[in-house]
Coordinates of C-alpha atoms in Angstrom, one line a residue:
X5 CA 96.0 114.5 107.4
X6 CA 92.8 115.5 108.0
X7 CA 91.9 119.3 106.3
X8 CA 89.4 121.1 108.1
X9 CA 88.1 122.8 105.3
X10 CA 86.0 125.9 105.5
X11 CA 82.3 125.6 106.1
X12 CA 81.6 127.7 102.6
X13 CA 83.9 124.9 100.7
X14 CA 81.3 123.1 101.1
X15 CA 79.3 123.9 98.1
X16 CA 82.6 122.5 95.8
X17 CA 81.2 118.9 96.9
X18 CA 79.0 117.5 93.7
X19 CA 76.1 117.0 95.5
X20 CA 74.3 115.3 92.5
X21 CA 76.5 112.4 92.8
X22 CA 75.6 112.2 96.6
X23 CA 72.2 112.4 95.9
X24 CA 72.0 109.7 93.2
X25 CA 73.8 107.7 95.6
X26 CA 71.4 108.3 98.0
X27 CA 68.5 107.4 95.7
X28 CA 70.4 104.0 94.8
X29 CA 70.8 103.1 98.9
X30 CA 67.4 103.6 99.5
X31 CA 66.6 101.5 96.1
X32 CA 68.6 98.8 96.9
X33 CA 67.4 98.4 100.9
X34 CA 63.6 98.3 99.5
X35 CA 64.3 95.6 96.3
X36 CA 66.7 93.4 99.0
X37 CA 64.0 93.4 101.5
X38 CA 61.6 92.4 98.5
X39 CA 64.2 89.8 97.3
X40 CA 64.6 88.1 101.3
X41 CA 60.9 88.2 102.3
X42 CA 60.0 84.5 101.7
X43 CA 62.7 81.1 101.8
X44 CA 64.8 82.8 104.3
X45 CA 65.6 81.4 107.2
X46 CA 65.4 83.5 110.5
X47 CA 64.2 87.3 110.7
X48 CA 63.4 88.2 107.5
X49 CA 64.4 91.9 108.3
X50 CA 67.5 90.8 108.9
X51 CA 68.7 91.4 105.8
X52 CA 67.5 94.7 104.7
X53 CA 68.4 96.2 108.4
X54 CA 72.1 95.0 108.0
X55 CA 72.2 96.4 104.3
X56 CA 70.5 100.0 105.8
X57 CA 73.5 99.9 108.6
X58 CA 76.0 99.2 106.1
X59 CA 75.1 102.0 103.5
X60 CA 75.2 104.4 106.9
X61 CA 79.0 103.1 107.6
X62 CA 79.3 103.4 103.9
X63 CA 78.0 107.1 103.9
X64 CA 80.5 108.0 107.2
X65 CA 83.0 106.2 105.5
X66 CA 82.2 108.4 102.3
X67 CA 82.1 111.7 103.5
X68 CA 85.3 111.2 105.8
X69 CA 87.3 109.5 102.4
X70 CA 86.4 113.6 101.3
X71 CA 87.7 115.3 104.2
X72 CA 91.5 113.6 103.8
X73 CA 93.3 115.1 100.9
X74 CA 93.8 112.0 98.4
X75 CA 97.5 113.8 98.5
X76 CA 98.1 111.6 101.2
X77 CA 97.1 108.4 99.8
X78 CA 100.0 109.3 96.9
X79 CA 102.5 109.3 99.7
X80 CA 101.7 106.2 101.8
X81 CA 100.9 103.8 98.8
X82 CA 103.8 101.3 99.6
X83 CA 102.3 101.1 102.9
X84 CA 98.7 100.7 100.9
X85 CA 100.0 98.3 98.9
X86 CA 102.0 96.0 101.3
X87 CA 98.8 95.7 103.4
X88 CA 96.8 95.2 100.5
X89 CA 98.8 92.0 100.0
X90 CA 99.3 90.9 103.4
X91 CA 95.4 90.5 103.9
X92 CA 95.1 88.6 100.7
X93 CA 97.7 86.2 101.5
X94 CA 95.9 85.3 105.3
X95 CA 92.9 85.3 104.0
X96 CA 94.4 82.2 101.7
X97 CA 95.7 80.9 104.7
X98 CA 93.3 81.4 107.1
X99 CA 90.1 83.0 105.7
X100 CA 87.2 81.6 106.1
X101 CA 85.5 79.8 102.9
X102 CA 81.9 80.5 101.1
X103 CA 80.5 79.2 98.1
X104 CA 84.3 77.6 97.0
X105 CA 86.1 80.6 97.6
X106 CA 88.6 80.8 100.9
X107 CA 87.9 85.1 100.6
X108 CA 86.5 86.5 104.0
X109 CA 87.4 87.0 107.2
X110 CA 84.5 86.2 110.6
X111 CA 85.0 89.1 112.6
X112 CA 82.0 88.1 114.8
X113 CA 78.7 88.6 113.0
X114 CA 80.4 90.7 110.2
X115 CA 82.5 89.1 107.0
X116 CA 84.7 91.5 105.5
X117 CA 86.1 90.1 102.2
X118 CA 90.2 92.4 101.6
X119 CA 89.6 91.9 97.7
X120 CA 87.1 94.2 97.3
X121 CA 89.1 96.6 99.4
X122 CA 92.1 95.8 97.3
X123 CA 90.6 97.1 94.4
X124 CA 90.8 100.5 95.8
X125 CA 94.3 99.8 96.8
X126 CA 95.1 98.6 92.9
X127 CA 94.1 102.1 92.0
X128 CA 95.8 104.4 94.6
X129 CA 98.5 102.4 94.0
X130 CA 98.3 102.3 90.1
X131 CA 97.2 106.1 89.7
X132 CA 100.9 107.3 92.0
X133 CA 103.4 105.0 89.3
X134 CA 101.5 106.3 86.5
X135 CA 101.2 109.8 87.0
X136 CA 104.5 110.8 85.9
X137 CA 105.4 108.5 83.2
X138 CA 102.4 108.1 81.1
X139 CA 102.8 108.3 76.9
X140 CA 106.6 108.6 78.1
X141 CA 106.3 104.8 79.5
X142 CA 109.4 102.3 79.0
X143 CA 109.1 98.9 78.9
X144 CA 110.8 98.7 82.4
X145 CA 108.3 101.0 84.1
X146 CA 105.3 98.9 82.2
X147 CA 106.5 96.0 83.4
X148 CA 106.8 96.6 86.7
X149 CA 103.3 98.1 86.8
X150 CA 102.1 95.1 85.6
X151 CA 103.8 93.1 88.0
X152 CA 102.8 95.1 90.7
X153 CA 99.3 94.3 89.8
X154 CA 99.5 90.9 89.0
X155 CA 100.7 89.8 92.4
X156 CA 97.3 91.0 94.4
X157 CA 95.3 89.3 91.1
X158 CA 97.3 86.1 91.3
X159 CA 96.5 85.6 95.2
X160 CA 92.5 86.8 94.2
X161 CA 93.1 83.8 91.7
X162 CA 94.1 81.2 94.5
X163 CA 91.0 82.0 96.3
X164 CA 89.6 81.3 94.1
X165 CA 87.7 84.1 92.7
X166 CA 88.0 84.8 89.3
X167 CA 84.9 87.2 89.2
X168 CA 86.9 89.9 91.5
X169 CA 90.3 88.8 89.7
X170 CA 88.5 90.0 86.4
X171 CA 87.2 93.3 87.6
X172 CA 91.3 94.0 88.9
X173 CA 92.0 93.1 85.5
X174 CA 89.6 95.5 84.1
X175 CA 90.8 98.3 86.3
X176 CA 94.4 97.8 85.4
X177 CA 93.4 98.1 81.5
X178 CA 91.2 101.4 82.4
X179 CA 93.3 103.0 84.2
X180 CA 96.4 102.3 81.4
X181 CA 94.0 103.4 78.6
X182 CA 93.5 106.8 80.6
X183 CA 97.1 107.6 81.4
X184 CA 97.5 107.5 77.5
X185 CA 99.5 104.8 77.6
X186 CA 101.3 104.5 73.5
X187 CA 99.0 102.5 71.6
X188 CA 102.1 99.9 70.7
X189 CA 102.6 99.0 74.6
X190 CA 98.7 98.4 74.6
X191 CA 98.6 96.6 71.5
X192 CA 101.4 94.1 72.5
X193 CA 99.0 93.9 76.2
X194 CA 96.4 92.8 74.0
X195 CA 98.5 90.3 72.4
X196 CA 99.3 88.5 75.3
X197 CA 95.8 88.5 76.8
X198 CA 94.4 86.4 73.5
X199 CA 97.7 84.4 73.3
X200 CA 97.1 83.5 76.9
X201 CA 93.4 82.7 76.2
X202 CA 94.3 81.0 73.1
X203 CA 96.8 78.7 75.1
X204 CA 93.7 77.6 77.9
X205 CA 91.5 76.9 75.0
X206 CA 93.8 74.3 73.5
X207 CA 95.0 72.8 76.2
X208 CA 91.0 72.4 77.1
X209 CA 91.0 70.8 73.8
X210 CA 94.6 68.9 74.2
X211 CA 94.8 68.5 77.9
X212 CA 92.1 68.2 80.0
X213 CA 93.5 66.8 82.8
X214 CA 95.9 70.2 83.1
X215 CA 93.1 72.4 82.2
X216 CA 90.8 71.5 85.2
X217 CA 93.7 71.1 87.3
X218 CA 94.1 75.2 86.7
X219 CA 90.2 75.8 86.5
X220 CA 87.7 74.2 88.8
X221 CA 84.6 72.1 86.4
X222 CA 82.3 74.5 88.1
X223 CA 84.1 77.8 86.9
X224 CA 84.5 76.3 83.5
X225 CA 80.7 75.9 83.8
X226 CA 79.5 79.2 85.1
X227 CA 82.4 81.3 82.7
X228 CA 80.2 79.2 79.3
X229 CA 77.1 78.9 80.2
X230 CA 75.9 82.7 78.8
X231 CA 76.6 81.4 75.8
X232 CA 73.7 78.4 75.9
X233 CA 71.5 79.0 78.9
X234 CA 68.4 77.0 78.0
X235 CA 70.9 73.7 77.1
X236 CA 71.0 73.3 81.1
X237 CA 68.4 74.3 83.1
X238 CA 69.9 73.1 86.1
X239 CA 73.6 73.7 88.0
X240 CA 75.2 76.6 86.8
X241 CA 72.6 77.3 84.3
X242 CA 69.8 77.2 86.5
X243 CA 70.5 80.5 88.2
X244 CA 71.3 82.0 84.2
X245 CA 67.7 80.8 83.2
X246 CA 65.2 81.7 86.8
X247 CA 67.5 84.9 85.5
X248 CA 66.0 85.6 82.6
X249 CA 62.5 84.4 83.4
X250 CA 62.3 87.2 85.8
X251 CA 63.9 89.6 83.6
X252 CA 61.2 88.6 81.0
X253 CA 58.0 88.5 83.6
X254 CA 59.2 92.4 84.2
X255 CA 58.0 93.3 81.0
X256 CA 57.1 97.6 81.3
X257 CA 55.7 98.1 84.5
X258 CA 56.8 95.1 86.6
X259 CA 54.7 93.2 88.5
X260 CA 55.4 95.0 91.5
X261 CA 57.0 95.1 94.8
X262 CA 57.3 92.0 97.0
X263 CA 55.0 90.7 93.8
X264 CA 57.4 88.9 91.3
X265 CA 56.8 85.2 90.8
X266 CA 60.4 84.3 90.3
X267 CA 61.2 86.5 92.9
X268 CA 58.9 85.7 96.1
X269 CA 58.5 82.2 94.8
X270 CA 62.6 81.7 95.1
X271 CA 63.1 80.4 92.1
X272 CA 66.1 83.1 92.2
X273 CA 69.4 81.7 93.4
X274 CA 71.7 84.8 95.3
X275 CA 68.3 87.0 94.1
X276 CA 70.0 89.4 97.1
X277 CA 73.2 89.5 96.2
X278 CA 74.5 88.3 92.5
X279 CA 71.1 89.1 90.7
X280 CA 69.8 91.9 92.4
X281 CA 69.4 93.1 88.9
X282 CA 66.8 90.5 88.3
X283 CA 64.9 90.8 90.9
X284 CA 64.4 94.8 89.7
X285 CA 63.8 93.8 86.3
X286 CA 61.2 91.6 87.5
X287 CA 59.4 93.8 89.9
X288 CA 60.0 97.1 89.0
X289 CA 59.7 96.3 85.2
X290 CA 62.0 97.9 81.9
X291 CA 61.4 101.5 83.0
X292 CA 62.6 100.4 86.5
X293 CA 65.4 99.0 85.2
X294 CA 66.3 101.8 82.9
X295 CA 66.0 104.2 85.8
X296 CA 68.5 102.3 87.6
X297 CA 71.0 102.0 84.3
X298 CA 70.6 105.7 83.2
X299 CA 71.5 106.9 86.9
X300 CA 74.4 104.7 86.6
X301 CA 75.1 106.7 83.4
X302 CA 74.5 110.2 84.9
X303 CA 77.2 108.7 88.0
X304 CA 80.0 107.6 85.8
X305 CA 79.4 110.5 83.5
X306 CA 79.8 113.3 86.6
X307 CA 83.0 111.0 87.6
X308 CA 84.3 111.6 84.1
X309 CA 84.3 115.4 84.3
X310 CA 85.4 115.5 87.4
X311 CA 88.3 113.8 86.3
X312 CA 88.9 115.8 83.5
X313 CA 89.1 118.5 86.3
X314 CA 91.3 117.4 88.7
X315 CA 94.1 119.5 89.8
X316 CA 96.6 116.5 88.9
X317 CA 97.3 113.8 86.8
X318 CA 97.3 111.3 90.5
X319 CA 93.8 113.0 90.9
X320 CA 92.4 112.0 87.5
X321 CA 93.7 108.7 87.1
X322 CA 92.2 107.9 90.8
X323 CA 89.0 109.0 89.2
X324 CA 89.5 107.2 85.9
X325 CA 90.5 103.5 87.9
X326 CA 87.0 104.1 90.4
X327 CA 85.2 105.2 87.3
X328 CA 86.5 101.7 85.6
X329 CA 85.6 99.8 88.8
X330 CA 82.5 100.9 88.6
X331 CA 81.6 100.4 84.5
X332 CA 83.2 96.7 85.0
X333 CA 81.0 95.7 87.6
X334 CA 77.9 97.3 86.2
X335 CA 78.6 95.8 82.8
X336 CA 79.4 92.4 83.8
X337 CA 76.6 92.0 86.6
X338 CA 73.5 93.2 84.6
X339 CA 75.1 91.3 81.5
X340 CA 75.4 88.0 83.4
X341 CA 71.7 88.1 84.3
X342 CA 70.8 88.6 80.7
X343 CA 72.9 86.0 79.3
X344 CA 75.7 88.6 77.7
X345 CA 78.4 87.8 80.1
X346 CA 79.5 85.2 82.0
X347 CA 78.7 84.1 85.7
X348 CA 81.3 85.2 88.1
X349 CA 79.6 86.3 91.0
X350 CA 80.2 90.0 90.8
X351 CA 78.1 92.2 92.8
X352 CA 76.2 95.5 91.0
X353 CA 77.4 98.5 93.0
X354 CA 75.8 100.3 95.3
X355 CA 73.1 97.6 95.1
X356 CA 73.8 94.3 95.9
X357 CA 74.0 92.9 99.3
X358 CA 76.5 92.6 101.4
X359 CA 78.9 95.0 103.9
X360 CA 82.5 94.8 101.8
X361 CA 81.2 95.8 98.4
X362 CA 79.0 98.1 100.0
X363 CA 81.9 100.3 101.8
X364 CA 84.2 99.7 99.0
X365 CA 81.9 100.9 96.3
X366 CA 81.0 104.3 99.1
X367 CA 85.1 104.3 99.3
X368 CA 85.5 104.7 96.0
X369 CA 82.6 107.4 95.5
X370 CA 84.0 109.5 98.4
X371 CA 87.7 109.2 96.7
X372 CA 86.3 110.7 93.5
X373 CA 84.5 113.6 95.6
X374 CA 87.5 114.1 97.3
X375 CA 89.1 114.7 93.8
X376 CA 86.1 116.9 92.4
X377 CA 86.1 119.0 96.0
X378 CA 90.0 119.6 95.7
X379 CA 89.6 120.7 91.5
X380 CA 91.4 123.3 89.9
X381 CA 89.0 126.7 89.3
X382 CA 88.4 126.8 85.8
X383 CA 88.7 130.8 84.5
X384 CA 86.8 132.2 82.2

């Protein structure tokens, strides 16, 4: 399973998507030690230690997702996908519950929360039944694709944790949009999504009492309150509007490490974890927080030509559903803090806090390398 590859193979690995991943570790220990200095009960190195220990079993787990030939994740995906499930479901039964949301599992000191994991599993598992049928798609195949998928995002749902349940959704739609699915499948996708949207907003309107019984008051609060931040300045929308304060204080330069207001005076809810992103902004300042945005850029943009050079179409769609995993969460975190998107608790990759979406986001950077090492020469 393992391919012991020549030493001299190892120039094929992009080594300037390891290195910006590199630069965004050592980023993201310095702004989360910044962000837990003050208000923190206990060590206050506790948290940027854990967060440099879990980007080294991140980097481990990286470079050893390269050295097994993604060709056998294509043959064991029912076994991917029926453990994929299993762990959601105990972790509804049995899991242990943060913030409203029954999603982890206490192994001793560590958490490890399966739906960021599964996300990985959605797209090994989504890239093998797509492969072959692509633009030639029937209905039947579509549907069962869809169903497929819908039964890990229906347990996410029951969690509940819409935020994750979102960024599955969002891989499923990448992932069909690069297998070139016919526009006329996707259309009538996109047809159902607003219907289904359309229905929740008028029963909000007709049926309360239904509506809330599907959707927590909370949710409902955190999905709307981008749209009207400075209506609230408490609850939900207190988080949205510290947010923004930072983001502001930031201006060019930032104020400096350890040296934003917002930040070290912790008037920034989840400033470790959630809104990381304000914490640079404030600190680090607009060219901080470009740097940070344009080496996203440069890291989905090497995953993208990668996957145009895979040796396979499973190869390139594994690549297109990390790449989407990655643009989702990237989108939807920095947008939340800015008052684009809603609040749903989605980490920013490669940045935020915390162990699972750590190694999940290193998983899926090590499963594109894997693709990009394994390429087809191109002749000239």
């Amino acid at each position: 399973m393992i391919e012991r590859a020549p030493n001299k193979r190892i120039r094929d690995i992009d080594w300037g998507i390891v290195l910006i991943v590199a630069v965004l570790a050592i980023l993201s220990v310095v702004m989360v030690s910044s962000a837990t200095r003050v208000n923190i009960t206990g060590d206050p190195s506790y948290f940027y230690i854990r967060q440099t220990l879990w980007f080294v079993i991140g980097f481990a787990a990286m470079f050893l997702a390269i050295r097994i030939d993604y060709a056998e994740w294509e043959k064991r995906w029912k076994s991917l996908y029926g453990a994929g499930v299993c762990s959601l479901a105990l972790v509804n039964l049995a899991g242990s519950a943060a913030n409203g949301a029954r999603s982890w599992f206490q192994l001793g000191p560590l958490k490890l929360e399966p739906a960021e994991f599964m996300k990985l599993v959605l797209i090994l598992v989504l890239s093998r039944l797509l492969k072959d049928c692509q633009a030639s798609i029937t209905y039947r195949q579509l549907a069962r694709i869809l169903l497929l998928a819908a039964i890990p995002i229906g347990l996410v749902i029951l969690q509940p944790d819409l935020g994750t349940a979102m960024m599955m959704s969002a891989i499923v739609c990448g992932m069909l949009w690069s297998a070139g699915i016919p526009r006329r499948h996707l259309l009538g996708l996109s047809a159902i999504g607003v219907s289904f949207v359309g229905l929740l907003l008028l029963m909000y309107v007709v049926r309360q009492d239904l509506f809330f019984a599907a959707i927590q008051p909370y949710q409902w609060e955190r999905l709307t309150m981008f749209l009207n931040p400075e209506t609230v300045k408490s609850g939900a929308g207190y988080q949205l509007y510290q947010s923004m304060l930072a983001i502001g204080a930031g201006q060019w330069f930032g104020e400096g490490v350890y040296r934003g207001s917002q930040t070290q005076g912790a008037w920034i809810p989840e400033r470790h974890t959630d809104f990381i992103f304000s914490v640079i902004a404030e600190e680090l300042g607009f060219l901080g927080a470009g740097f940070l945005l344009v080496s996203y850029c440069i890291l989905l943009v090497r995953m993208a030509k990668i996957g145009r050079e895979a040796r396979d179409n499973y190869g390139s769609l594994v690549v297109a559903g990390v790449l989407s995993m990655f643009l989702a969460q990237v989108f939807e975190n920095v947008g939340m803090t800015m008052s684009m998107m809603p609040i749903t608790g989605i980490t920013l990759p490669l940045m935020s806090y915390g162990g699972s979406s750590i190694v999940t986001s290193m998983l899926g950077v090590g499963l594109v390398l894997n693709v990009g090492y394994r390429r087809k020469k191109i002749k000239f």
